[in-house]
């Protein structure tokens, strides 16, 4: 068995033994020892069974070069273990101590303007710095050697939210190595980047720089490769510390916390380097669509892990402190957010952080145990969640099956949003969220997959915006369509190759046959109306905006055409058997009509028989034998269900309909209905 397989099994064993993990970041080094005993007592009271220790403890462990202050860590690990609380022990490499940057300025990152960042905050390290990496290795190795066999330690956590970008000289050298590996020789790179444009030809790799400040636009292929390199460099930092922990004899699972659709790390390449996927999620309580947005992120996390359960490693229990204006979460909202993650495949619900910091930059960031102490709604909410999670242990390890894939690729996102394109108003993430919302409103989960991944398992495949599309991905879409899947493709897709060079021919070149249509250009558009074909779409008028292609059908039927203006009569939405194409950014009603048409054609429906679109704000998702119903809206919702289901959270049995009050959650168990 590979060490990764056995480490994953160790995670599953922990969950089986303890139930769903519940806890958060715990920073005892920021508090006097007296507080630790109170912490542990209150953790037990709240049902906390898992904490991440030491994320920012480098300067405490190594206050001066070479020092190793372990006594405090020995003591707290023992205390946590005596109290049955499992520890996710962090290699504390995210925030190096101030002395390191002073003694070795080369560890400090340089921004694109050439400014070297200094200590006094956190994250001041360059992932390319060999000096930083040597010091990070040393402390991680010593930590792992000391604690690999400690019974409290059930997981390892490397760094924190890897995302540092460096433009300094060492980064330039590393970037060149990376480019050499990718392109082989300089002429191949010149061709891939088309450096004949604007006289950018390089005679040797040594002439190439990271994209620092330039007088005008940077070569988009250079920029794309730098983003790829930066993600790979961060991953290398993670992987060498993971290997150091393993080499010290640790058998526990090792992970690092992801950040959803984070712009500086391509998690498709990271996913199989961690033993368990873990993610930090901070939906904004001020955003009315945050429930579907975070559901999409949760579907991504599940998909990254190949469908296996994942960990919600950080979230906030009330307000964060880093937005311009920070709305709190009510305890009910915080509970719903946690249960939503469980519904969508999480086996661990953790917070940043256990005890609110009494000073420091995050003094106003909420925590499970707030400044106000235990006599607070926040702490009572913490305890309630601990109790709720115990009731849900039956879902641990269960999967969230789906027949729908939504394609997403970091490279495509990066390249598709380089400046100097037809419109800056087209946002990959916005389109992804809009498309996903049609699924979410129907209670249909999606696997978020890379276009080059196998697509055979899916009956509906959504491609909101695949700017870069490989010939292999185009072929697998065509294969899926031939096998009976419905494929829906959005505008400005299949535009470029892997080097961000525009494919030559009528677009989308590689998908032209599949969609039975083609276009000659992409252009920003003024808002305009659509004329819908009889029988297609909603009764309300529909519109198009942002970007339009001058589509010509070549066998496809026209479901909607532009109406009025320069584009009058030009097809905007087409269908060619199982392939649907949108040649413009269309309004919500038209988009929803396309997606629901594809779902219906594939006979894919939501988890509640007879209900297509769920009541406003209601989320429905089935995990294992449990139907979760979460009301994110402001009105009561009611849906038909099988009579006699058992609500794991309330202990009630259902009649043939179930009501869900605003903010409330039901977890209806089919398996248990027979037993109770
Ligand atoms: C991130 C970090 C934490 C903390 C929180 C605050 O997730 O990992 O250390 O700063 O943000 O929201």
XYZ file of C-alpha atoms and ligand atoms in Angstrom:
688
model
C 0.000 0.000 0.000
C 1.386 3.447 -0.863
C 2.063 5.823 2.015
C -0.661 8.068 0.593
C -3.262 5.313 0.670
C -2.388 4.334 4.203
C -2.368 7.971 5.317
C -5.816 8.484 3.848
C -6.951 5.373 5.679
C -5.580 6.874 8.866
C -7.788 9.909 8.314
C -10.846 7.751 7.692
C -9.996 5.752 10.809
C -9.813 8.931 12.883
C -13.271 9.966 11.709
C -14.697 6.516 12.302
C -13.215 6.506 15.796
C -14.159 10.068 16.821
C -17.046 11.012 14.519
C -16.936 14.109 12.316
C -13.971 16.242 13.301
C -14.865 19.527 14.971
C -12.520 22.247 16.093
C -10.227 24.887 14.750
C -6.880 26.600 14.758
C -5.510 26.700 18.260
C -2.661 29.067 19.091
C -1.743 28.348 22.717
C 1.631 30.089 22.327
C -0.298 33.343 22.225
C -1.703 32.751 25.732
C -0.347 32.134 29.234
C -0.405 28.564 30.469
C -3.339 29.140 32.893
C -5.554 29.755 29.910
C -4.666 26.385 28.352
C -6.494 24.447 31.023
C -9.584 26.544 30.568
C -9.277 26.126 26.805
C -9.195 22.380 26.989
C -12.071 22.229 29.477
C -14.200 24.434 27.216
C -13.204 22.491 24.113
C -14.570 19.382 25.743
C -17.720 21.199 26.753
C -18.183 22.320 23.143
C -17.536 18.890 21.648
C -14.249 19.950 20.053
C -12.257 16.854 19.139
C -9.672 18.203 16.690
C -7.394 21.264 16.699
C -4.639 22.589 14.458
C -1.673 23.614 16.562
C 1.397 25.668 15.776
C 0.623 27.292 12.421
C 2.337 30.537 13.441
C 4.740 29.212 16.048
C 8.078 29.328 14.206
C 9.406 32.293 16.204
C 8.269 30.649 19.453
C 10.056 27.399 18.662
C 13.136 29.037 17.136
C 13.433 32.471 18.787
C 17.022 32.710 17.587
C 18.864 30.755 14.956
C 19.103 27.073 15.766
C 17.141 27.234 19.047
C 14.460 24.607 19.649
C 11.932 25.518 22.350
C 9.834 22.397 22.620
C 8.724 22.440 26.249
C 5.526 24.385 25.639
C 4.601 22.160 22.703
C 5.317 18.968 24.670
C 3.049 20.239 27.389
C 0.130 21.307 25.232
C 0.188 18.157 23.106
C 0.105 16.036 26.257
C -2.721 18.116 27.677
C -4.772 17.844 24.504
C -4.158 14.132 24.299
C -5.178 13.559 27.914
C -8.423 15.267 27.018
C -9.119 13.225 23.930
C -8.501 16.049 21.471
C -6.695 15.045 18.280
C -4.033 17.368 16.918
C -3.252 18.488 13.403
C 0.328 19.612 13.980
C 1.592 22.381 11.732
C 5.012 22.731 10.190
C 5.165 26.416 11.154
C 6.762 27.645 7.960
C 4.194 30.237 6.847
C 5.607 33.006 8.952
C 9.370 32.965 9.450
C 10.807 34.789 12.476
C 12.099 38.342 11.945
C 15.756 37.307 12.476
C 15.671 35.112 9.393
C 14.980 37.994 7.003
C 17.488 40.225 8.756
C 20.252 37.641 8.587
C 19.328 36.432 5.112
C 17.525 39.102 3.083
C 17.363 36.625 0.188
C 14.522 34.792 1.969
C 12.291 37.847 1.575
C 9.967 38.113 -1.431
C 10.181 40.894 -4.006
C 7.051 42.279 -5.627
C 6.667 43.163 -9.304
C 7.891 46.710 -8.628
C 11.112 45.409 -7.126
C 10.130 46.180 -3.534
C 11.451 43.675 -1.007
C 8.795 42.857 1.639
C 9.861 42.665 5.275
C 8.813 41.030 8.554
C 6.175 42.545 10.829
C 3.168 40.873 9.268
C 3.292 37.252 8.042
C 4.109 35.219 4.928
C 7.326 37.163 4.227
C 9.157 34.432 2.395
C 10.110 33.677 -1.147
C 9.132 30.191 -2.294
C 12.151 30.269 -4.615
C 14.648 31.031 -1.849
C 16.990 28.123 -1.220
C 17.896 29.685 2.133
C 14.258 29.877 3.235
C 13.719 26.331 2.113
C 16.709 25.044 4.033
C 15.521 26.687 7.271
C 11.942 25.514 6.688
C 13.250 21.985 6.118
C 15.309 22.032 9.276
C 12.531 23.077 11.614
C 10.022 20.764 9.957
C 12.386 17.804 10.160
C 13.104 18.435 13.840
C 9.422 18.914 14.620
C 8.464 15.721 12.833
C 11.264 13.712 14.438
C 10.141 14.861 17.835
C 6.408 14.348 17.429
C 5.911 11.703 14.722
C 5.017 9.121 17.356
C 3.152 11.436 19.733
C -0.291 9.934 20.275
C -2.037 13.337 20.094
C -0.797 13.964 16.564
C -3.258 12.563 14.048
C -2.484 14.801 11.105
C 0.169 17.164 9.756
C -0.510 20.568 8.319
C 2.210 22.103 6.149
C 2.439 25.897 6.024
C -0.711 27.905 5.647
C -2.628 28.960 2.559
C 0.322 28.689 0.161
C 0.046 31.667 -2.180
C 3.253 33.727 -2.090
C 4.513 35.156 -5.371
C 8.062 36.375 -5.808
C 9.621 38.365 -8.646
C 13.165 38.551 -7.245
C 16.447 37.324 -8.704
C 16.273 33.840 -7.247
C 12.728 33.532 -8.566
C 14.023 34.614 -11.981
C 16.612 31.827 -11.887
C 14.052 29.260 -10.828
C 11.580 30.466 -13.454
C 14.264 29.913 -16.109
C 14.873 26.350 -14.891
C 11.157 25.732 -15.032
C 10.952 27.144 -18.563
C 13.860 25.015 -19.682
C 12.080 21.931 -18.386
C 8.851 22.912 -20.082
C 10.154 24.114 -23.452
C 13.489 22.346 -23.811
C 15.355 24.928 -25.857
C 15.095 28.643 -26.367
C 13.832 28.495 -29.935
C 10.907 26.327 -28.848
C 10.102 28.880 -26.175
C 10.391 31.729 -28.685
C 7.924 29.942 -30.923
C 5.523 29.098 -28.079
C 5.517 32.680 -26.829
C 5.648 34.192 -30.322
C 8.416 36.507 -29.193
C 8.822 37.884 -32.707
C 5.924 40.085 -31.630
C 7.266 43.428 -30.304
C 10.861 42.296 -30.674
C 10.837 40.110 -27.570
C 13.046 37.346 -28.973
C 15.334 35.749 -26.366
C 18.730 34.451 -27.329
C 19.120 32.445 -24.151
C 17.059 31.485 -21.121
C 19.254 33.807 -19.055
C 17.584 36.828 -20.630
C 14.116 35.931 -19.387
C 12.631 37.682 -16.351
C 9.532 37.156 -14.253
C 6.789 39.565 -15.300
C 8.100 42.596 -13.438
C 6.937 46.157 -14.036
C 7.153 46.937 -17.777
C 6.217 50.026 -19.794
C 3.199 48.351 -21.364
C 1.465 44.982 -21.748
C 3.428 41.833 -20.993
C 3.502 38.861 -23.334
C 0.430 36.834 -22.242
C 2.249 33.524 -22.780
C 5.070 34.678 -20.471
C 2.528 35.709 -17.902
C 0.703 32.368 -18.176
C 3.916 30.382 -17.787
C 4.901 32.498 -14.767
C 1.594 31.696 -13.104
C 2.133 28.006 -13.808
C 5.681 28.212 -12.509
C 4.564 30.061 -9.346
C 1.965 27.408 -8.550
C 4.516 24.645 -9.171
C 7.124 26.392 -7.026
C 4.721 26.657 -4.099
C 3.791 23.033 -4.572
C 7.483 22.097 -4.480
C 7.801 23.931 -1.137
C 4.874 21.958 0.226
C 6.009 18.621 -1.207
C 9.560 18.749 0.168
C 8.260 19.437 3.680
C 5.693 16.696 3.359
C 8.511 14.363 2.359
C 10.590 15.521 5.320
C 7.715 14.722 7.685
C 7.309 11.288 6.114
C 11.060 10.660 6.259
C 10.956 11.355 9.995
C 8.710 8.328 10.372
C 5.312 10.044 10.531
C 2.490 7.862 9.244
C -0.334 10.361 9.775
C -2.096 12.069 6.843
C -0.398 15.250 5.639
C -2.210 18.200 4.101
C -2.192 21.944 3.573
C -5.172 24.252 3.459
C -6.496 25.272 0.031
C -8.516 28.430 -0.637
C -11.290 27.488 -3.023
C -10.860 28.933 -6.512
C -7.636 30.595 -5.465
C -5.883 32.506 -8.228
C -2.272 31.578 -7.401
C -2.347 27.802 -7.120
C -3.626 25.313 -9.648
C -5.198 22.841 -7.236
C -5.697 20.300 -9.998
C -1.950 19.748 -9.854
C -1.863 19.942 -6.048
C -4.738 17.602 -5.288
C -2.931 14.286 -5.400
C -0.011 15.644 -3.381
C -2.099 15.921 -0.206
C -3.509 12.944 1.662
C -6.792 14.692 2.418
C -8.183 17.771 0.674
C -8.717 20.630 3.105
C -10.065 24.079 2.384
C -10.628 27.496 3.973
C -13.993 29.058 3.203
C -15.130 32.546 4.068
C -18.453 33.255 2.343
C -19.458 36.889 2.781
C -22.654 37.225 4.848
C -23.354 40.380 2.826
C -23.521 38.415 -0.433
C -27.051 37.124 -1.113
C -25.675 34.453 -3.459
C -22.984 33.177 -1.157
C -24.809 29.887 -0.489
C -24.582 28.733 -4.095
C -21.101 30.213 -4.465
C -19.754 28.235 -1.540
C -21.610 25.104 -2.663
C -19.625 25.345 -5.895
C -16.374 25.601 -3.931
C -17.410 22.586 -1.856
C -18.159 20.608 -5.006
C -14.693 21.560 -6.251
C -13.080 20.272 -3.045
C -14.927 16.989 -3.232
C -13.965 16.623 -6.876
C -10.299 17.385 -6.180
C -10.308 14.452 -3.794
C -11.825 12.136 -6.387
C -15.169 12.187 -4.547
C -13.706 11.332 -1.142
C -14.629 13.354 1.906
C -12.701 16.578 2.558
C -12.067 18.905 5.477
C -13.400 22.385 6.060
C -10.184 23.525 7.690
C -11.060 27.158 8.337
C -14.129 29.364 8.325
C -15.348 32.152 10.590
C -18.000 31.646 13.202
C -19.141 35.265 13.018
C -17.428 38.211 11.308
C -14.012 38.212 9.692
C -11.878 41.323 10.103
C -10.303 41.620 6.672
C -13.141 42.918 4.521
C -13.834 46.620 4.299
C -17.091 46.162 6.188
C -17.535 42.942 8.136
C -21.023 41.630 8.693
C -21.344 39.020 11.427
C -22.884 35.601 10.960
C -25.685 34.737 13.332
C -25.082 31.483 15.226
C -27.818 30.022 13.056
C -26.015 31.093 9.899
C -22.718 29.727 11.184
C -24.401 26.406 11.931
C -26.000 26.305 8.503
C -22.645 27.008 6.852
C -21.082 24.098 8.721
C -23.915 21.728 7.942
C -23.801 22.762 4.297
C -20.183 21.625 4.157
C -21.125 18.300 5.776
C -23.939 17.883 3.262
C -21.495 18.442 0.416
C -18.910 15.938 1.572
C -16.912 17.386 4.482
C -15.908 15.096 7.333
C -14.305 17.885 9.367
C -15.706 21.253 10.396
C -13.068 23.612 11.711
C -12.736 27.286 12.355
C -10.211 30.010 12.404
C -9.884 30.041 15.373
C -10.617 28.534 18.779
C -10.009 31.547 21.050
C -10.282 35.106 19.759
C -6.925 36.905 19.743
C -6.769 39.587 22.397
C -4.426 41.691 20.289
C -2.560 41.506 17.024
C -3.842 42.129 13.525
C -6.777 39.742 13.901
C -8.089 41.008 17.248
C -11.532 41.672 15.757
C -11.764 38.407 13.847
C -14.424 36.209 15.431
C -13.566 32.911 17.104
C -15.389 29.954 18.637
C -14.645 31.364 22.076
C -15.007 35.145 21.758
C -13.624 38.029 23.847
C -16.948 38.021 25.698
C -16.281 34.484 26.920
C -18.726 31.656 27.426
C -21.721 33.846 28.202
C -22.191 34.668 24.545
C -24.406 33.546 21.692
C -21.266 32.757 19.719
C -19.988 30.247 22.280
C -23.435 28.761 22.763
C -23.511 28.374 18.962
C -20.140 26.618 19.104
C -21.527 24.124 21.615
C -24.651 23.569 19.574
C -22.598 22.764 16.502
C -20.500 20.293 18.442
C -23.688 18.516 19.476
C -25.169 18.618 15.966
C -22.086 17.124 14.387
C -22.265 14.159 16.748
C -25.767 13.489 15.455
C -24.518 13.417 11.889
C -21.725 10.898 12.285
C -23.698 8.469 10.099
C -22.727 10.458 6.995
C -18.979 10.336 7.661
C -17.138 9.017 4.642
C -20.241 8.991 2.441
C -20.058 10.364 -1.095
C -22.239 12.844 -2.984
C -22.984 11.180 -6.305
C -23.726 13.224 -9.419
C -24.174 12.816 -13.162
C -23.134 16.369 -13.932
C -19.683 17.815 -14.580
C -18.758 21.463 -14.807
C -15.393 22.041 -16.446
C -12.802 24.327 -14.947
C -9.089 24.774 -15.552
C -6.743 27.211 -13.820
C -4.588 27.790 -16.919
C -7.666 28.642 -18.900
C -8.855 31.036 -16.204
C -5.451 32.732 -16.127
C -5.033 33.015 -19.878
C -8.646 34.002 -20.458
C -8.331 36.993 -18.158
C -5.061 38.425 -19.397
C -5.553 42.080 -20.289
C -6.154 43.306 -23.844
C -8.994 40.984 -24.777
C -12.353 41.710 -26.422
C -13.879 42.731 -23.105
C -12.659 42.966 -19.529
C -16.241 42.422 -18.429
C -16.190 38.687 -19.016
C -15.233 36.989 -15.780
C -14.612 33.250 -15.648
C -15.675 33.018 -12.022
C -18.803 35.051 -12.569
C -19.851 32.803 -15.450
C -19.004 29.660 -13.516
C -21.152 30.851 -10.622
C -24.057 31.841 -12.850
C -24.082 28.465 -14.605
C -23.707 26.549 -11.379
C -26.635 28.410 -9.847
C -28.999 26.725 -12.304
C -27.860 23.371 -10.936
C -27.935 24.502 -7.321
C -31.518 25.785 -7.595
C -32.467 22.272 -8.647
C -30.558 20.455 -5.938
C -28.101 19.019 -8.454
C -24.487 18.730 -7.330
C -21.672 18.846 -9.866
C -18.202 17.453 -10.124
C -15.856 20.305 -10.955
C -13.385 18.724 -13.334
C -10.441 19.581 -15.540
C -11.333 19.432 -19.248
C -8.623 16.821 -19.807
C -10.073 14.501 -17.153
C -12.179 11.571 -18.290
C -15.754 12.677 -18.936
C -17.379 9.308 -19.574
C -19.117 9.162 -16.213
C -21.272 12.210 -16.877
C -24.647 12.649 -18.525
C -24.484 16.435 -18.573
C -21.279 18.427 -19.055
C -21.252 22.200 -18.624
C -18.424 24.239 -20.128
C -19.100 27.833 -19.051
C -15.827 29.291 -20.283
C -12.961 27.105 -21.464
C -10.685 29.665 -23.095
C -7.930 27.101 -23.479
C -9.099 23.763 -24.789
C -6.763 20.950 -25.763
C -7.472 18.718 -28.768
C -7.810 15.833 -26.278
C -10.484 17.687 -24.297
C -12.352 18.596 -27.480
C -12.244 14.944 -28.529
C -13.500 13.757 -25.166
C -16.398 16.238 -25.311
C -17.274 14.931 -28.761
C -16.969 11.363 -27.469
C -19.233 12.111 -24.521
C -21.811 13.669 -26.848
C -21.636 10.634 -29.139
C -22.211 8.477 -26.072
C -25.421 10.348 -25.297
C -24.277 13.090 -22.907
C -25.601 16.626 -23.192
C -22.855 19.229 -23.544
C -23.421 22.938 -22.955
C -20.648 25.294 -24.060
C -20.383 28.988 -23.273
C -18.979 31.859 -25.330
C -15.274 32.566 -25.759
C -14.469 28.869 -25.352
C -11.965 26.835 -27.319
C -10.186 30.063 -28.224
C -6.548 29.291 -27.517
C -3.992 26.511 -27.259
C -1.902 25.647 -24.183
C 0.494 28.535 -24.916
C -2.414 30.958 -25.139
C -1.982 31.246 -28.919
C -5.254 31.814 -30.742
C -6.421 28.798 -32.757
C -6.665 29.600 -36.425
C -9.951 29.165 -38.274
C -13.614 29.772 -37.630
C -14.203 29.362 -33.927
C -14.511 27.374 -31.815
C -12.105 25.580 -34.130
C -11.960 22.272 -32.269
C -15.657 22.212 -31.392
C -17.091 23.421 -34.677
C -18.293 20.043 -35.831
C -19.698 19.164 -32.427
C -21.806 22.312 -32.126
C -22.755 22.535 -35.802
C -21.977 26.241 -35.899
C -19.021 28.585 -36.102
C -18.123 32.216 -35.663
C -15.642 34.610 -37.179
C -14.892 36.910 -34.263
C -15.378 37.633 -30.590
C -16.311 41.152 -29.622
C -17.620 43.166 -26.744
C -21.265 44.026 -27.252
C -23.749 46.645 -26.213
C -26.663 45.208 -24.217
C -29.288 43.897 -26.628
C -32.408 41.770 -26.749
C -32.839 38.170 -27.856
C -35.550 36.679 -30.051
C -36.319 33.178 -28.758
C -37.445 30.277 -30.932
C -40.988 29.046 -30.328
C -41.155 26.759 -27.347
C -37.738 27.757 -25.979
C -37.100 29.729 -22.805
C -39.214 31.729 -20.416
C -42.049 34.086 -21.310
C -40.153 37.143 -20.000
C -37.966 39.047 -22.477
C -34.367 37.849 -22.537
C -31.224 39.764 -23.348
C -27.541 39.407 -24.144
C -24.579 41.467 -23.029
C -20.816 41.582 -22.537
C -19.524 39.497 -25.443
C -21.025 38.161 -28.653
C -19.739 36.003 -31.460
C -20.973 36.360 -35.027
C -22.304 32.808 -35.148
C -23.320 31.020 -38.329
C -25.169 27.713 -38.070
C -23.754 24.736 -39.911
C -26.402 22.196 -39.056
C -27.442 23.382 -35.586
C -30.911 24.737 -34.846
C -31.219 28.282 -33.552
C -32.842 28.576 -30.127
C -32.263 32.315 -29.790
C -31.031 35.061 -32.080
C -29.969 38.629 -31.399
C -32.735 41.112 -32.008
C -32.030 44.647 -33.204
C -28.770 46.528 -33.598
C -25.736 45.335 -35.519
C -26.217 41.731 -34.489
C -29.862 41.492 -35.547
C -30.732 37.965 -36.655
C -27.364 36.473 -35.709
C -27.734 33.243 -33.708
C -26.965 33.573 -30.013
C -27.963 30.109 -28.745
C -27.819 26.985 -30.865
C -28.423 23.295 -30.394
C -26.965 20.462 -32.411
C -28.388 17.243 -30.970
C -26.735 16.908 -27.594
C -24.464 19.956 -28.045
C -25.767 23.328 -26.930
C -23.779 26.477 -27.654
C -24.038 30.018 -26.404
C -22.447 32.583 -28.668
C -23.081 35.427 -26.225
C -23.411 36.070 -22.513
C -27.162 35.699 -22.189
C -29.498 36.721 -19.374
C -30.293 34.376 -16.499
C -33.640 33.176 -17.885
C -32.164 32.149 -21.237
C -29.144 30.527 -19.598
C -31.350 28.606 -17.202
C -33.531 27.457 -20.100
C -30.473 26.002 -21.844
C -29.185 24.225 -18.748
C -32.583 22.899 -17.737
C -33.131 21.761 -21.333
C -29.878 19.810 -21.236
C -30.716 18.283 -17.839
C -34.166 17.255 -19.062
C -32.748 15.775 -22.271
C -30.382 13.688 -20.137
C -33.139 12.823 -17.619
C -31.081 14.283 -14.782
C -33.179 15.660 -11.956
C -32.783 16.817 -8.368
C -33.224 14.779 -5.190
C -36.880 15.619 -4.622
C -39.236 13.751 -6.873
C -41.592 16.017 -8.753
C -39.746 19.239 -7.859
C -37.692 20.839 -10.625
C -36.749 24.205 -9.155
C -36.592 24.291 -5.352
C -38.282 27.044 -3.337
C -36.202 30.268 -3.327
C -33.118 29.891 -1.124
C -33.602 26.194 -0.399
C -30.623 23.924 -0.954
C -31.095 20.185 -1.281
C -28.302 17.674 -1.457
C -28.110 13.975 -0.859
C -25.078 12.536 0.873
C -25.082 8.837 1.567
C -28.589 7.971 2.662
C -29.250 11.440 4.062
C -31.214 14.185 2.334
C -30.025 17.570 3.570
C -32.405 20.505 3.204
C -30.946 23.891 4.074
C -33.034 27.031 3.957
C -30.760 29.952 3.097
C -33.757 32.102 2.185
C -35.958 34.425 4.158
C -39.259 32.563 3.806
C -40.340 29.177 5.064
C -39.985 26.428 2.474
C -41.901 23.197 2.090
C -41.165 20.205 -0.119
C -42.665 16.743 -0.561
C -40.608 13.854 0.825
C -41.074 10.171 1.530
C -43.107 9.856 4.725
C -41.337 8.383 7.733
C -37.830 9.740 7.179
C -35.892 10.350 10.377
C -34.423 13.794 10.976
C -30.983 13.157 12.430
C -30.872 16.678 13.885
C -34.268 16.825 15.593
C -35.161 13.170 16.030
C -38.527 13.777 14.353
C -40.112 11.621 11.714
C -41.405 13.278 8.589
C -44.892 13.269 7.157
C -45.127 13.385 3.365
C -44.076 17.003 3.259
C -41.435 18.746 5.280
C -41.233 22.405 6.220
C -37.903 24.145 6.669
C -37.965 27.472 8.507
C -35.666 30.261 7.266
C -32.120 29.529 8.404
C -32.974 25.963 9.417
C -31.531 22.651 8.311
C -33.035 19.173 8.040
C -30.981 16.012 7.674
C -33.436 13.302 6.697
C -32.140 9.803 6.872
C -33.534 7.127 4.652
C -31.486 4.313 6.101
C -32.483 5.153 9.646
C -36.172 5.571 8.843
C -36.460 1.819 8.746
C -34.715 1.335 12.047
C -36.483 3.989 14.136
C -6.877 32.707 6.716
C -5.670 32.293 7.506
C -5.854 32.414 8.983
C -6.588 33.676 9.337
C -7.885 33.711 8.602
C -8.739 34.906 8.925
O -7.736 31.711 6.438
O -5.256 30.995 7.198
O -4.586 32.386 9.590
O -5.809 34.773 8.981
O -7.618 33.753 7.232
O -9.950 34.878 8.243
